[in-house]
Coordinates of C-alpha atoms in Angstrom, one line a residue:
M486 CA -23.1 -19.0 10.7
T487 CA -23.0 -21.3 7.9
S488 CA -20.4 -24.1 7.7
Y489 CA -18.9 -25.4 4.7
L490 CA -17.2 -28.7 3.8
F491 CA -14.9 -28.5 0.6
K492 CA -14.1 -32.0 -0.7
N493 CA -11.5 -33.1 -3.1
V494 CA -9.7 -29.9 -3.3
R495 CA -6.1 -29.3 -3.6
V496 CA -4.7 -26.6 -1.4
A497 CA -2.2 -23.9 -2.4
D498 CA -1.3 -21.8 0.9
G499 CA 2.2 -21.2 0.0
S500 CA 3.8 -23.7 2.4
A501 CA 5.0 -26.1 -0.2
A502 CA 6.5 -25.6 -3.8
E503 CA 3.3 -27.5 -5.1
P504 CA -0.4 -27.7 -4.3
S505 CA -1.5 -30.5 -1.9
E506 CA -3.0 -33.9 -2.9
P507 CA -6.8 -33.7 -2.9
I508 CA -8.1 -33.2 0.6
Q509 CA -10.9 -31.8 2.5
V510 CA -11.3 -28.3 4.3
F511 CA -14.0 -27.4 6.9
V512 CA -15.0 -23.9 7.4
D513 CA -17.1 -22.9 10.3
G514 CA -18.5 -19.4 9.9
Y515 CA -15.6 -17.3 9.4
K516 CA -13.1 -19.8 10.6
I517 CA -11.0 -22.4 8.8
A518 CA -11.5 -25.1 11.5
E519 CA -9.9 -28.4 10.0
V520 CA -7.9 -29.4 7.0
G521 CA -7.5 -33.1 6.5
K522 CA -8.2 -36.3 4.5
N523 CA -11.4 -37.5 6.0
I524 CA -13.2 -34.9 8.1
P525 CA -15.9 -36.3 10.2
A526 CA -17.4 -32.9 10.9
S527 CA -21.0 -32.3 9.7
A528 CA -21.3 -29.2 7.5
D529 CA -24.4 -27.1 6.3
E530 CA -23.2 -27.3 2.8
T531 CA -20.7 -29.7 1.0
I532 CA -19.0 -28.6 -2.1
D533 CA -16.9 -30.9 -4.3
L534 CA -14.1 -29.0 -6.0
T535 CA -12.5 -31.9 -7.9
G536 CA -10.0 -30.4 -10.3
K537 CA -9.9 -27.0 -8.5
F538 CA -7.7 -25.3 -5.9
L539 CA -8.4 -23.7 -2.7
M540 CA -6.2 -20.9 -1.1
P541 CA -6.3 -18.4 1.5
G542 CA -7.3 -14.9 0.5
L543 CA -4.6 -12.7 -1.0
I544 CA -3.3 -9.4 0.7
D545 CA -2.4 -6.5 -1.4
C546 CA 0.1 -4.5 1.0
H547 CA 0.2 -1.6 -1.2
A548 CA -2.7 -0.1 -3.3
H549 CA -4.3 3.3 -4.0
T550 CA -7.9 2.1 -4.4
I551 CA -9.2 5.8 -5.1
A552 CA -6.8 6.2 -8.1
A553 CA -8.9 5.1 -11.1
E554 CA -7.3 7.9 -13.2
S555 CA -3.5 7.4 -14.3
S556 CA -2.9 11.0 -13.5
F557 CA -2.8 11.6 -9.8
A558 CA -3.5 15.3 -10.4
R559 CA -6.6 14.8 -12.4
N560 CA -7.8 12.3 -10.1
A561 CA -7.8 14.8 -7.3
E562 CA -10.0 17.0 -9.3
L563 CA -12.8 14.6 -9.8
P564 CA -16.0 14.9 -7.7
D565 CA -16.1 12.7 -4.5
S566 CA -19.3 11.1 -5.8
L567 CA -17.5 9.8 -9.1
V568 CA -14.4 8.7 -7.1
A569 CA -16.3 6.6 -4.6
A570 CA -18.2 5.0 -7.3
R571 CA -15.2 4.2 -9.1
A572 CA -13.3 3.0 -6.2
S573 CA -16.2 0.6 -5.4
L574 CA -15.7 -1.2 -8.7
V575 CA -11.8 -1.0 -8.1
L576 CA -12.4 -3.0 -4.7
R577 CA -14.8 -5.4 -6.1
N578 CA -12.7 -6.4 -8.9
M579 CA -9.9 -7.1 -6.4
L580 CA -12.2 -9.2 -4.3
M581 CA -13.1 -11.2 -7.3
R582 CA -9.4 -11.4 -8.1
G583 CA -9.0 -13.1 -4.7
F584 CA -7.8 -10.2 -2.4
T585 CA -9.6 -10.3 0.8
T586 CA -7.6 -7.5 2.6
V587 CA -6.2 -4.4 1.0
R588 CA -3.8 -1.9 2.6
D589 CA -4.3 1.5 1.0
L590 CA -1.2 3.7 1.1
G591 CA -2.8 7.1 0.2
G592 CA -6.4 8.4 -0.6
A593 CA -9.1 6.1 0.9
D594 CA -11.0 7.5 3.8
Y595 CA -12.9 6.1 6.6
G596 CA -16.2 6.7 4.6
L597 CA -15.3 4.1 2.3
K598 CA -14.5 1.7 5.2
C599 CA -17.9 2.2 6.7
A600 CA -19.5 1.7 3.4
I601 CA -17.6 -1.5 3.2
E602 CA -18.6 -2.7 6.8
E603 CA -22.2 -1.8 6.1
G604 CA -22.2 -4.0 3.0
I605 CA -23.1 -1.4 0.4
F606 CA -20.7 -2.9 -2.0
A607 CA -18.6 -6.1 -2.1
S608 CA -14.9 -5.3 -1.2
P609 CA -12.0 -6.7 0.5
R610 CA -11.2 -5.6 4.3
L611 CA -9.5 -2.1 3.9
V612 CA -6.7 -0.9 5.8
I613 CA -5.9 2.8 5.3
C614 CA -3.4 5.6 6.1
G615 CA -6.0 8.4 5.0
K616 CA -4.0 11.1 2.9
A617 CA -0.3 10.5 2.7
L618 CA 2.0 13.5 4.2
S619 CA 4.0 15.2 1.8
Q620 CA 6.2 18.4 1.9
T621 CA 5.7 21.1 -0.7
G622 CA 7.4 19.9 -4.1
G623 CA 7.3 16.3 -2.7
H624 CA 5.9 13.1 -4.1
G625 CA 2.3 14.1 -2.9
D626 CA 2.5 17.7 -4.6
F627 CA 1.1 16.9 -8.1
R628 CA 1.3 20.9 -9.0
G629 CA 3.6 21.7 -12.2
R630 CA 6.4 23.9 -12.0
F631 CA 4.2 26.8 -13.2
N632 CA 1.2 26.2 -10.9
S633 CA 1.8 28.7 -8.0
K634 CA -1.8 28.2 -6.8
P635 CA -1.8 27.6 -3.0
E636 CA -2.0 23.8 -2.1
V637 CA -5.1 22.6 -0.8
R638 CA -4.7 22.4 3.2
W639 CA -8.1 21.2 4.5
G640 CA -11.2 19.8 3.1
F641 CA -9.3 17.3 0.9
P642 CA -11.1 15.7 -1.9
L643 CA -11.5 11.8 -1.9
G644 CA -9.5 11.6 -5.1
A645 CA -6.4 13.2 -3.7
L646 CA -3.8 10.6 -2.5
G647 CA -2.1 13.1 -0.2
R648 CA -1.8 16.5 1.6
I649 CA 0.9 19.0 2.0
C650 CA 2.4 19.8 5.4
D651 CA 5.6 21.7 6.2
G652 CA 7.5 22.2 9.2
V653 CA 7.1 20.4 12.6
P654 CA 3.7 21.8 13.9
E655 CA 2.0 21.2 10.4
V656 CA 3.3 17.6 10.2
R657 CA 2.1 17.0 13.8
R658 CA -1.3 18.4 13.2
A659 CA -1.9 16.8 9.9
A660 CA -0.8 13.2 11.6
R661 CA -3.1 13.9 14.4
E662 CA -5.9 14.8 11.9
E663 CA -5.6 11.6 9.8
I664 CA -5.5 9.3 13.0
K665 CA -8.6 11.2 14.2
G666 CA -10.3 10.7 10.8
G667 CA -9.8 6.9 11.1
A668 CA -6.2 6.3 9.7
D669 CA -5.1 2.8 10.9
F670 CA -1.4 4.1 10.4
I671 CA 0.4 7.2 8.8
K672 CA 2.0 7.5 5.5
I673 CA 4.9 9.9 4.4
M674 CA 6.5 10.8 1.2
A675 CA 10.3 10.7 2.2
N676 CA 11.7 10.5 -1.3
G677 CA 11.1 11.7 -5.0
G678 CA 8.6 9.9 -7.0
A679 CA 7.8 8.9 -10.7
A680 CA 4.3 10.3 -10.9
S681 CA 4.9 13.7 -9.3
P682 CA 6.3 16.5 -11.6
T683 CA 8.9 18.4 -9.7
D684 CA 10.7 15.8 -7.5
P685 CA 13.7 13.6 -9.0
I686 CA 14.1 10.3 -7.5
H687 CA 17.0 11.5 -5.2
Y688 CA 15.0 14.1 -3.6
L689 CA 14.6 13.7 0.3
G690 CA 11.2 14.4 1.7
F691 CA 10.9 16.1 5.1
S692 CA 13.6 17.1 7.4
R693 CA 14.8 14.8 10.2
E694 CA 12.9 16.7 12.6
E695 CA 9.6 16.5 10.7
M696 CA 10.1 12.6 10.4
L697 CA 10.8 12.3 14.1
A698 CA 7.8 14.3 15.0
V699 CA 5.5 12.2 12.8
V700 CA 7.0 8.9 14.1
E701 CA 6.3 10.4 17.7
E702 CA 2.6 11.3 16.9
A703 CA 2.1 7.8 15.4
R704 CA 3.4 6.0 18.2
N705 CA 1.6 8.2 20.7
A706 CA -1.8 6.7 18.9
G707 CA -0.3 3.2 19.0
T708 CA 0.4 2.8 15.3
Y709 CA 3.3 3.4 13.0
V710 CA 4.7 5.2 10.0
A711 CA 5.0 4.0 6.4
A712 CA 7.3 5.8 4.0
H713 CA 7.6 6.1 0.3
L714 CA 11.2 5.5 -0.4
Y715 CA 13.5 4.5 -3.3
T716 CA 17.1 5.5 -2.6
D717 CA 19.4 4.0 -0.1
E718 CA 20.2 7.5 1.7
A719 CA 16.5 8.2 1.9
I720 CA 15.7 4.6 3.5
H721 CA 18.5 4.8 5.9
R722 CA 17.5 8.1 7.2
A723 CA 13.8 7.0 7.6
I724 CA 14.9 3.9 9.4
H725 CA 17.0 6.3 11.7
A726 CA 14.1 8.3 12.4
G727 CA 11.8 5.3 13.4
V728 CA 10.0 4.5 10.2
H729 CA 8.8 1.1 10.6
S730 CA 7.1 0.2 6.9
L731 CA 9.6 0.9 4.1
E732 CA 7.7 1.2 0.8
H733 CA 9.2 0.4 -2.5
C734 CA 13.1 0.3 -1.5
N735 CA 14.3 -0.4 -5.0
L736 CA 17.6 1.2 -4.7
I737 CA 18.5 -0.2 -1.3
R738 CA 21.8 -1.4 -0.6
R739 CA 23.0 -4.3 1.7
E740 CA 24.4 -2.4 4.5
T741 CA 21.0 -0.4 4.8
A742 CA 19.0 -3.6 4.6
D743 CA 21.0 -5.1 7.4
Y744 CA 20.2 -2.0 9.4
A745 CA 16.5 -2.2 8.5
A746 CA 16.4 -5.9 9.5
A747 CA 18.2 -5.1 12.9
E748 CA 15.7 -2.3 13.6
G749 CA 12.6 -4.7 13.1
C750 CA 11.4 -3.0 9.7
I751 CA 9.2 -4.6 7.1
A752 CA 10.0 -3.7 3.3
V753 CA 7.0 -3.6 1.0
P754 CA 8.3 -4.0 -2.6
T755 CA 5.9 -3.0 -5.4
L756 CA 7.7 -4.3 -8.5
V757 CA 4.8 -5.2 -10.4
A758 CA 3.6 -1.4 -10.6
F759 CA 6.9 -0.5 -12.3
E760 CA 6.7 -3.3 -14.8
A761 CA 3.2 -2.1 -15.7
L762 CA 4.2 1.4 -16.1
A763 CA 7.2 0.6 -18.1
S764 CA 5.0 -1.2 -20.7
E765 CA 1.7 0.6 -20.3
G766 CA 2.6 4.2 -19.0
A767 CA 3.0 5.9 -22.2
S768 CA -0.4 4.7 -23.5
V769 CA -2.1 6.1 -20.4
G770 CA -0.6 9.5 -20.5
F771 CA 2.6 9.2 -18.3
S772 CA 5.0 11.9 -19.4
P773 CA 8.6 10.9 -20.9
D774 CA 10.1 12.5 -17.7
S775 CA 8.0 10.2 -15.5
L776 CA 8.9 7.1 -17.6
A777 CA 12.6 7.9 -17.3
K778 CA 12.0 8.0 -13.5
V779 CA 10.2 4.7 -13.7
E780 CA 13.0 2.9 -15.6
V781 CA 15.7 4.2 -13.0
I782 CA 13.9 2.3 -10.2
R783 CA 12.5 -0.6 -12.4
S784 CA 15.9 -1.7 -13.5
K785 CA 17.0 -2.2 -9.7
G786 CA 13.9 -4.0 -8.4
M787 CA 15.0 -7.7 -8.9
E788 CA 18.3 -6.8 -7.4
S789 CA 16.7 -5.2 -4.4
L790 CA 14.7 -8.4 -3.7
T791 CA 17.9 -10.4 -3.5
I792 CA 19.6 -7.9 -1.2
M793 CA 16.7 -7.6 1.1
R794 CA 16.2 -11.5 1.2
D795 CA 19.6 -12.1 2.1
A796 CA 19.8 -9.5 5.0
G797 CA 16.8 -11.3 6.3
L798 CA 14.6 -8.2 6.1
P799 CA 10.8 -9.2 6.1
M800 CA 8.9 -8.3 2.8
A801 CA 5.2 -7.8 2.5

């Protein structure tokens, strides 16, 4: 493997308020082997980065890499070939912005991971949940109120973020199928959402028994469950059911944040998404109803960070 010596570079690694003074960094293959003032190691290539910064690869902990359309419903109707081609551009652009690992929270499949590992296109490493699990009428159900066509229950298109499952047997089967299909963890829609048409923010997704079942299936496979959550009530019941990764959490309260920290949970705030939707959502086709839901959760975002920080709840 090739080794590199980066000279005269200021390192920004998050450990200090300011970047370092100019130093040297020695990279041996895929490993950062040494950081210091005068590194004696001999490198295959020396690169002078005077006036530039060096930082570790960024990790995006909550993304939907197959969703190039603003409408998740339209995105699910696209041919897999077009979705895959667009996803390759999304992922390449993320890599060029400095992200070397991306955690996909609904949609990306094992085939995309294989394409990345085979070097078919440039991309960050991809960690996936497969299709997110949703109850009928939940955040993963993008049919409108007047669409009574049966939801797809198998043969899911690549452009679909999720799949519908109702009742304990269906939830167990869906979780097992996603894990069999290459999912690294399981995602459930345990609260209402902004982008879906029939579930207000306060809606609670899945019964307690269904959540307990999916958590058990994930644990049986040696992995964990992540949940889409906004309201304090939804977060509390998900923690009680054994959900490990709490996505969004905009409306969390201190008592629940303390509970989450005590149970070893991790919160994944996604505030930038709501800021972008508030400013650009109308121009890309978000409905007034969806934008109103965005504002409910956006307005509490900064407060939620303070609450979780003060509770000692780790955030990704």
